[in-house]
Amino acid sequence: MRKIAYILSFVFPKYTRRALTNFSFVLLSTVFGLGSFTMVIPFLGILFKSTEPVTEMLPWELNFDTLKHNLYYYLSEWSASDPVKSLAYVSLLVIILVFLKTAFLYLAKYHLAPLRTGVVRDIRNKIYQKIVRLPLGFFSHERKGDIISRTTADVQEVEISVIGSLAIIFKDPISILLSVGLLLSMSVKLTLVSFLVLPVAGYLIGVIGKSLRRKSARAQNKLGELLSIIEETLGGIRIIHAFNAEKRAESRFEAQNEHYTGLMNKLWRRRDLAVPVSEFLATSAIVFILVYGGTRVLTGSLDMPPEDFFAFIIVFSQIIQPAKDLSNAWYSIQKGMASMDRIDKILYAEEKISEKENALPIKGFDKQIEWKDVSFSYGNDWVLKNINLTLTKGKVIALVGQSGSGKSTLVDLLPRFYDLEQGAIEIDGIDIRDYRLHELRALFGIVNQESILFNDSIAENIAFGVEHAEREEIIQAAKIANAHEFILETPDGYDTNIGDRGGKLSGGQRQRLSIARAVLANPQVLILDEATSALDSESERLVQSALSRLMENRTAIIIAHRLSTIVNADEICVLHEGEIIERGTHDELLQKNGAYKKLHDFQYFS
Ligand code: ADP
Ligand code: MG
């Protein structure tokens, strides 16, 4: 029930009007539905003379007996004057009532559609907003495919299983209550007896519902795994071809797919158990009433004419459908709740990296950025140990060292991709965690080894992160990045789509687009993390000259593989296993004859 309240929080207050409209139409539909068939029975009794005609009318009052009495009175009048014509009238009345019932049902659904689509749209938007805000750390624990599955398959499951069922959860109890009221007014005793099956039904429904939720959770998790495999495959299709690994990839996928299929079989079998169980229970209840009530009506021990007994059974049978729908809806909701739990795992994931209240604004800095005794780990071993480093405005720091020595981590801490555990990073003497997150991040422009590009036009990719960039500015940035020439050679120039992750471009071209992006953003501090190391020497020369132009009069951190690119840096730090083991200018370090000298000699003489 708590979960239903939670789901309802997505419906109210935003869709209150829709929900109320839907609800009113459903009520109307139920009333007319009840009216239609219950009309026919007493009429048939009067028409075929098994019931005594009513000759007196009672003063109108709003209770069942008066209504019934006066209805009988009219029916008796009609059938006495012209039985055939009155049969036609009653039939017409039934048709009109049924028409109204179905028409209102449609109107109810008409208003339900925007509610259900609206709610899932809101959920999807919420998930997406959350995804783009979650810290990078979250994604090292979750698989991409699984996250995609949560935003699509699970949301759809919630739409199908939960939202549609919500209407039933509200509508059916009402029609059931109305019917039960009608039954009670006919015979309290018979009604009570006929509801003896309720506890059994309730128990079974509870058991099945719980197991459905468990099974559904497992199936949705598996679906997430499947999507992850597909996602990885799409990203690595070249490698799969290159290593002739199609068979291996296939069998890996097929095994998981098989597992998923098995889970779904179990799920459907459990789900399909629901209908027979409720059908059997309902029919048993009717038979029970027939036997119990019938014998009493026949022996006359129950004070009830046979027509009323039939009417009772017909009204009772009208409860069966909504009761079945209700238990079905309950199962669906249980099944959908498993998906809702998965969605919640994203929605309620902790945004560890958040802004303080009253965070300070920062548009630029005057003096320096300082790492003070910084130690950091991703969870197990220390990746950085006691780093002390100062980047003065207008200077260039270079970081060198083996791969895995912590260079990227050191710079990833600046825009707070990860937060520190020990030590502090200060800009102009104030901890970076005290600044506004967006403004802090805007200080840095990062060009990585992997250029992160999106499936969009060249212009859009360069202007990414800058709002309302003029075409002229984009071209200017591309020129600085040595990208203008090759862009002009593409089919649509700046409007050429570059494919998934820039797949239609070469590595060097992608890199130069990333640089153009950084140029356009014009950050206070430029971070180049092995921006050229993936390139061949010709592209590197182009990128390198683009970079030197970019670096003029700028504060920068360069992580470089090839030492030739950093000889002019103001300070070079050699990292080894998370520690700075040497620092100084190029010449100083060569004279020291230490680790840097070794790296240097290795590169120049091999
Ligand atoms: P470098 O850039 O010098 O090659 P990194 O800073 O990328 O080194 O990595 C330093 C260490 O941190 C490595 O041992 C690496 O395995 C580990 N590491 C890097 N990123 C993560 C991550 N997201 N989660 C866990 N460990 C990581
Ligand atoms: Mg790195």
PDB file of N, CA, C and O and ligand atoms in Angstrom, residues 136-137 139-141 376-384 399-412 418 449 529-530 559 575 577-578, ligand 1:
ATOM      1  N   LEU A 136      30.532  10.627 -11.418  1.00  0.00           N
ATOM      2  CA  LEU A 136      31.135   9.588 -12.258  1.00  0.00           C
ATOM      3  C   LEU A 136      31.261   8.269 -11.513  1.00  0.00           C
ATOM      4  O   LEU A 136      31.143   7.204 -12.095  1.00  0.00           O
ATOM      5  N   GLY A 137      31.506   8.359 -10.209  1.00  0.00           N
ATOM      6  CA  GLY A 137      31.686   7.152  -9.406  1.00  0.00           C
ATOM      7  C   GLY A 137      30.505   6.198  -9.539  1.00  0.00           C
ATOM      8  O   GLY A 137      30.678   4.983  -9.547  1.00  0.00           O
ATOM      9  N   PHE A 139      28.780   5.500 -12.052  1.00  0.00           N
ATOM     10  CA  PHE A 139      28.765   4.735 -13.293  1.00  0.00           C
ATOM     11  C   PHE A 139      29.850   3.678 -13.343  1.00  0.00           C
ATOM     12  O   PHE A 139      29.813   2.803 -14.195  1.00  0.00           O
ATOM     13  N   SER A 140      30.832   3.766 -12.428  1.00  0.00           N
ATOM     14  CA  SER A 140      31.805   2.668 -12.442  1.00  0.00           C
ATOM     15  C   SER A 140      31.213   1.421 -11.812  1.00  0.00           C
ATOM     16  O   SER A 140      31.722   0.340 -12.000  1.00  0.00           O
ATOM     17  N   HIS A 141      30.100   1.587 -11.035  1.00  0.00           N
ATOM     18  CA  HIS A 141      29.482   0.406 -10.441  1.00  0.00           C
ATOM     19  C   HIS A 141      28.330  -0.131 -11.263  1.00  0.00           C
ATOM     20  O   HIS A 141      27.908  -1.256 -11.081  1.00  0.00           O
ATOM     21  N   PHE A 376      43.970  10.214  -2.357  1.00  0.00           N
ATOM     22  CA  PHE A 376      42.687   9.812  -2.945  1.00  0.00           C
ATOM     23  C   PHE A 376      42.706   8.332  -3.292  1.00  0.00           C
ATOM     24  O   PHE A 376      43.728   7.791  -3.709  1.00  0.00           O
ATOM     25  N   SER A 377      41.548   7.679  -3.080  1.00  0.00           N
ATOM     26  CA  SER A 377      41.428   6.298  -3.558  1.00  0.00           C
ATOM     27  C   SER A 377      40.049   6.102  -4.165  1.00  0.00           C
ATOM     28  O   SER A 377      39.100   6.782  -3.791  1.00  0.00           O
ATOM     29  N   TYR A 378      39.975   5.188  -5.132  1.00  0.00           N
ATOM     30  CA  TYR A 378      38.687   4.889  -5.749  1.00  0.00           C
ATOM     31  C   TYR A 378      37.916   3.862  -4.918  1.00  0.00           C
ATOM     32  O   TYR A 378      36.866   3.417  -5.298  1.00  0.00           O
ATOM     33  N   GLY A 379      38.504   3.457  -3.808  1.00  0.00           N
ATOM     34  CA  GLY A 379      37.799   2.479  -2.975  1.00  0.00           C
ATOM     35  C   GLY A 379      38.760   1.504  -2.317  1.00  0.00           C
ATOM     36  O   GLY A 379      38.580   1.137  -1.165  1.00  0.00           O
ATOM     37  N   ASN A 380      39.802   1.113  -3.027  1.00  0.00           N
ATOM     38  CA  ASN A 380      40.727   0.148  -2.425  1.00  0.00           C
ATOM     39  C   ASN A 380      42.057   0.800  -2.049  1.00  0.00           C
ATOM     40  O   ASN A 380      42.205   1.341  -0.973  1.00  0.00           O
ATOM     41  N   ASP A 381      42.996   0.744  -2.986  1.00  0.00           N
ATOM     42  CA  ASP A 381      44.323   1.278  -2.668  1.00  0.00           C
ATOM     43  C   ASP A 381      44.367   2.781  -2.909  1.00  0.00           C
ATOM     44  O   ASP A 381      43.562   3.333  -3.643  1.00  0.00           O
ATOM     45  N   TRP A 382      45.344   3.421  -2.259  1.00  0.00           N
ATOM     46  CA  TRP A 382      45.560   4.841  -2.519  1.00  0.00           C
ATOM     47  C   TRP A 382      46.073   5.013  -3.939  1.00  0.00           C
ATOM     48  O   TRP A 382      47.036   4.379  -4.343  1.00  0.00           O
ATOM     49  N   VAL A 383      45.405   5.879  -4.684  1.00  0.00           N
ATOM     50  CA  VAL A 383      45.834   6.161  -6.053  1.00  0.00           C
ATOM     51  C   VAL A 383      46.701   7.418  -6.064  1.00  0.00           C
ATOM     52  O   VAL A 383      47.603   7.578  -6.866  1.00  0.00           O
ATOM     53  N   LEU A 384      46.424   8.328  -5.125  1.00  0.00           N
ATOM     54  CA  LEU A 384      47.267   9.510  -4.948  1.00  0.00           C
ATOM     55  C   LEU A 384      47.671   9.588  -3.477  1.00  0.00           C
ATOM     56  O   LEU A 384      46.847   9.342  -2.594  1.00  0.00           O
ATOM     57  N   LEU A 399      52.584  16.941 -16.232  1.00  0.00           N
ATOM     58  CA  LEU A 399      52.661  15.726 -15.422  1.00  0.00           C
ATOM     59  C   LEU A 399      53.133  14.591 -16.309  1.00  0.00           C
ATOM     60  O   LEU A 399      52.595  14.406 -17.406  1.00  0.00           O
ATOM     61  N   VAL A 400      54.149  13.877 -15.886  1.00  0.00           N
ATOM     62  CA  VAL A 400      54.580  12.702 -16.636  1.00  0.00           C
ATOM     63  C   VAL A 400      54.665  11.522 -15.682  1.00  0.00           C
ATOM     64  O   VAL A 400      54.642  11.692 -14.463  1.00  0.00           O
ATOM     65  N   GLY A 401      54.753  10.338 -16.256  1.00  0.00           N
ATOM     66  CA  GLY A 401      54.840   9.145 -15.422  1.00  0.00           C
ATOM     67  C   GLY A 401      54.180   7.976 -16.120  1.00  0.00           C
ATOM     68  O   GLY A 401      53.460   8.159 -17.101  1.00  0.00           O
ATOM     69  N   GLN A 402      54.445   6.796 -15.561  1.00  0.00           N
ATOM     70  CA  GLN A 402      53.878   5.587 -16.166  1.00  0.00           C
ATOM     71  C   GLN A 402      52.365   5.668 -16.190  1.00  0.00           C
ATOM     72  O   GLN A 402      51.772   6.376 -15.394  1.00  0.00           O
ATOM     73  N   SER A 403      51.785   4.849 -17.066  1.00  0.00           N
ATOM     74  CA  SER A 403      50.336   4.827 -17.046  1.00  0.00           C
ATOM     75  C   SER A 403      49.891   4.134 -15.764  1.00  0.00           C
ATOM     76  O   SER A 403      50.537   3.202 -15.289  1.00  0.00           O
ATOM     77  N   GLY A 404      48.850   4.660 -15.156  1.00  0.00           N
ATOM     78  CA  GLY A 404      48.386   4.118 -13.881  1.00  0.00           C
ATOM     79  C   GLY A 404      49.012   4.822 -12.691  1.00  0.00           C
ATOM     80  O   GLY A 404      48.725   4.489 -11.549  1.00  0.00           O
ATOM     81  N   SER A 405      49.867   5.814 -12.949  1.00  0.00           N
ATOM     82  CA  SER A 405      50.537   6.463 -11.822  1.00  0.00           C
ATOM     83  C   SER A 405      49.655   7.516 -11.159  1.00  0.00           C
ATOM     84  O   SER A 405      50.025   8.058 -10.122  1.00  0.00           O
ATOM     85  N   GLY A 406      48.488   7.813 -11.751  1.00  0.00           N
ATOM     86  CA  GLY A 406      47.540   8.716 -11.088  1.00  0.00           C
ATOM     87  C   GLY A 406      47.429  10.099 -11.713  1.00  0.00           C
ATOM     88  O   GLY A 406      46.812  10.990 -11.128  1.00  0.00           O
ATOM     89  N   LYS A 407      48.003  10.259 -12.921  1.00  0.00           N
ATOM     90  CA  LYS A 407      47.999  11.584 -13.553  1.00  0.00           C
ATOM     91  C   LYS A 407      46.572  12.065 -13.844  1.00  0.00           C
ATOM     92  O   LYS A 407      46.197  13.183 -13.488  1.00  0.00           O
ATOM     93  N   SER A 408      45.782  11.200 -14.493  1.00  0.00           N
ATOM     94  CA  SER A 408      44.418  11.607 -14.826  1.00  0.00           C
ATOM     95  C   SER A 408      43.598  11.877 -13.574  1.00  0.00           C
ATOM     96  O   SER A 408      42.831  12.840 -13.508  1.00  0.00           O
ATOM     97  N   THR A 409      43.800  11.029 -12.576  1.00  0.00           N
ATOM     98  CA  THR A 409      43.055  11.208 -11.326  1.00  0.00           C
ATOM     99  C   THR A 409      43.355  12.575 -10.727  1.00  0.00           C
ATOM    100  O   THR A 409      42.450  13.272 -10.261  1.00  0.00           O
ATOM    101  N   LEU A 410      44.622  12.948 -10.769  1.00  0.00           N
ATOM    102  CA  LEU A 410      45.037  14.217 -10.191  1.00  0.00           C
ATOM    103  C   LEU A 410      44.263  15.390 -10.803  1.00  0.00           C
ATOM    104  O   LEU A 410      43.831  16.292 -10.084  1.00  0.00           O
ATOM    105  N   VAL A 411      44.075  15.367 -12.113  1.00  0.00           N
ATOM    106  CA  VAL A 411      43.358  16.488 -12.731  1.00  0.00           C
ATOM    107  C   VAL A 411      41.837  16.307 -12.656  1.00  0.00           C
ATOM    108  O   VAL A 411      41.099  17.282 -12.623  1.00  0.00           O
ATOM    109  N   ASP A 412      41.363  15.054 -12.596  1.00  0.00           N
ATOM    110  CA  ASP A 412      39.914  14.831 -12.489  1.00  0.00           C
ATOM    111  C   ASP A 412      39.354  15.375 -11.180  1.00  0.00           C
ATOM    112  O   ASP A 412      38.157  15.590 -11.040  1.00  0.00           O
ATOM    113  N   TYR A 418      35.369  13.621  -8.893  1.00  0.00           N
ATOM    114  CA  TYR A 418      35.382  12.848  -7.650  1.00  0.00           C
ATOM    115  C   TYR A 418      35.724  13.812  -6.531  1.00  0.00           C
ATOM    116  O   TYR A 418      36.437  14.785  -6.757  1.00  0.00           O
ATOM    117  N   GLN A 449      42.437  12.029 -24.023  1.00  0.00           N
ATOM    118  CA  GLN A 449      42.963  11.137 -25.052  1.00  0.00           C
ATOM    119  C   GLN A 449      41.829  10.631 -25.939  1.00  0.00           C
ATOM    120  O   GLN A 449      41.940  10.565 -27.146  1.00  0.00           O
ATOM    121  N   ASP A 529      44.864  16.048 -21.268  1.00  0.00           N
ATOM    122  CA  ASP A 529      45.233  14.742 -20.711  1.00  0.00           C
ATOM    123  C   ASP A 529      45.588  13.804 -21.847  1.00  0.00           C
ATOM    124  O   ASP A 529      44.731  13.205 -22.460  1.00  0.00           O
ATOM    125  N   GLU A 530      46.861  13.693 -22.120  1.00  0.00           N
ATOM    126  CA  GLU A 530      47.372  12.875 -23.225  1.00  0.00           C
ATOM    127  C   GLU A 530      46.605  13.149 -24.511  1.00  0.00           C
ATOM    128  O   GLU A 530      46.195  12.238 -25.218  1.00  0.00           O
ATOM    129  N   ILE A 559      49.233  16.691 -19.466  1.00  0.00           N
ATOM    130  CA  ILE A 559      49.707  15.345 -19.180  1.00  0.00           C
ATOM    131  C   ILE A 559      50.204  14.819 -20.511  1.00  0.00           C
ATOM    132  O   ILE A 559      49.449  14.809 -21.489  1.00  0.00           O
ATOM    133  N   LEU A 575      55.255  11.584 -11.755  1.00  0.00           N
ATOM    134  CA  LEU A 575      54.451  10.800 -10.816  1.00  0.00           C
ATOM    135  C   LEU A 575      54.848   9.340 -10.880  1.00  0.00           C
ATOM    136  O   LEU A 575      55.102   8.796 -11.960  1.00  0.00           O
ATOM    137  N   GLU A 577      53.389   5.797  -8.909  1.00  0.00           N
ATOM    138  CA  GLU A 577      52.492   5.161  -7.940  1.00  0.00           C
ATOM    139  C   GLU A 577      51.831   6.158  -6.997  1.00  0.00           C
ATOM    140  O   GLU A 577      51.800   5.972  -5.784  1.00  0.00           O
ATOM    141  N   GLY A 578      51.330   7.239  -7.591  1.00  0.00           N
ATOM    142  CA  GLY A 578      50.544   8.185  -6.806  1.00  0.00           C
ATOM    143  C   GLY A 578      51.339   9.218  -6.043  1.00  0.00           C
ATOM    144  O   GLY A 578      50.781   9.998  -5.276  1.00  0.00           O
TER     145      GLY A 578
HETATM  146  P1  ADP B   1      47.141   7.620 -15.351  1.00  0.00           P
HETATM  147  O1  ADP B   1      46.275   8.691 -15.892  1.00  0.00           O
HETATM  148  O2  ADP B   1      48.404   8.104 -14.775  1.00  0.00           O
HETATM  149  O3  ADP B   1      47.388   6.530 -16.323  1.00  0.00           O
HETATM  150  P2  ADP B   1      44.901   7.107 -13.647  1.00  0.00           P
HETATM  151  O4  ADP B   1      44.775   8.311 -12.816  1.00  0.00           O
HETATM  152  O5  ADP B   1      43.986   6.968 -14.783  1.00  0.00           O
HETATM  153  O6  ADP B   1      46.409   6.950 -14.110  1.00  0.00           O
HETATM  154  O7  ADP B   1      44.737   5.828 -12.713  1.00  0.00           O
HETATM  155  C1  ADP B   1      45.405   5.674 -11.519  1.00  0.00           C
HETATM  156  C2  ADP B   1      44.964   4.383 -10.839  1.00  0.00           C
HETATM  157  O8  ADP B   1      43.581   4.485 -10.482  1.00  0.00           O
HETATM  158  C3  ADP B   1      45.080   3.157 -11.710  1.00  0.00           C
HETATM  159  O9  ADP B   1      45.624   2.122 -10.911  1.00  0.00           O
HETATM  160  C4  ADP B   1      43.662   2.829 -12.103  1.00  0.00           C
HETATM  161  O10 ADP B   1      43.514   1.434 -12.166  1.00  0.00           O
HETATM  162  C5  ADP B   1      42.841   3.407 -10.998  1.00  0.00           C
HETATM  163  N1  ADP B   1      41.561   3.952 -11.498  1.00  0.00           N
HETATM  164  C6  ADP B   1      41.417   4.904 -12.428  1.00  0.00           C
HETATM  165  N2  ADP B   1      40.103   5.213 -12.612  1.00  0.00           N
HETATM  166  C7  ADP B   1      39.406   4.409 -11.788  1.00  0.00           C
HETATM  167  C8  ADP B   1      38.008   4.235 -11.492  1.00  0.00           C
HETATM  168  N3  ADP B   1      37.071   4.958 -12.108  1.00  0.00           N
HETATM  169  N4  ADP B   1      37.671   3.325 -10.559  1.00  0.00           N
HETATM  170  C9  ADP B   1      38.608   2.597  -9.933  1.00  0.00           C
HETATM  171  N5  ADP B   1      39.926   2.710 -10.151  1.00  0.00           N
HETATM  172  C10 ADP B   1      40.339   3.605 -11.060  1.00  0.00           C
END
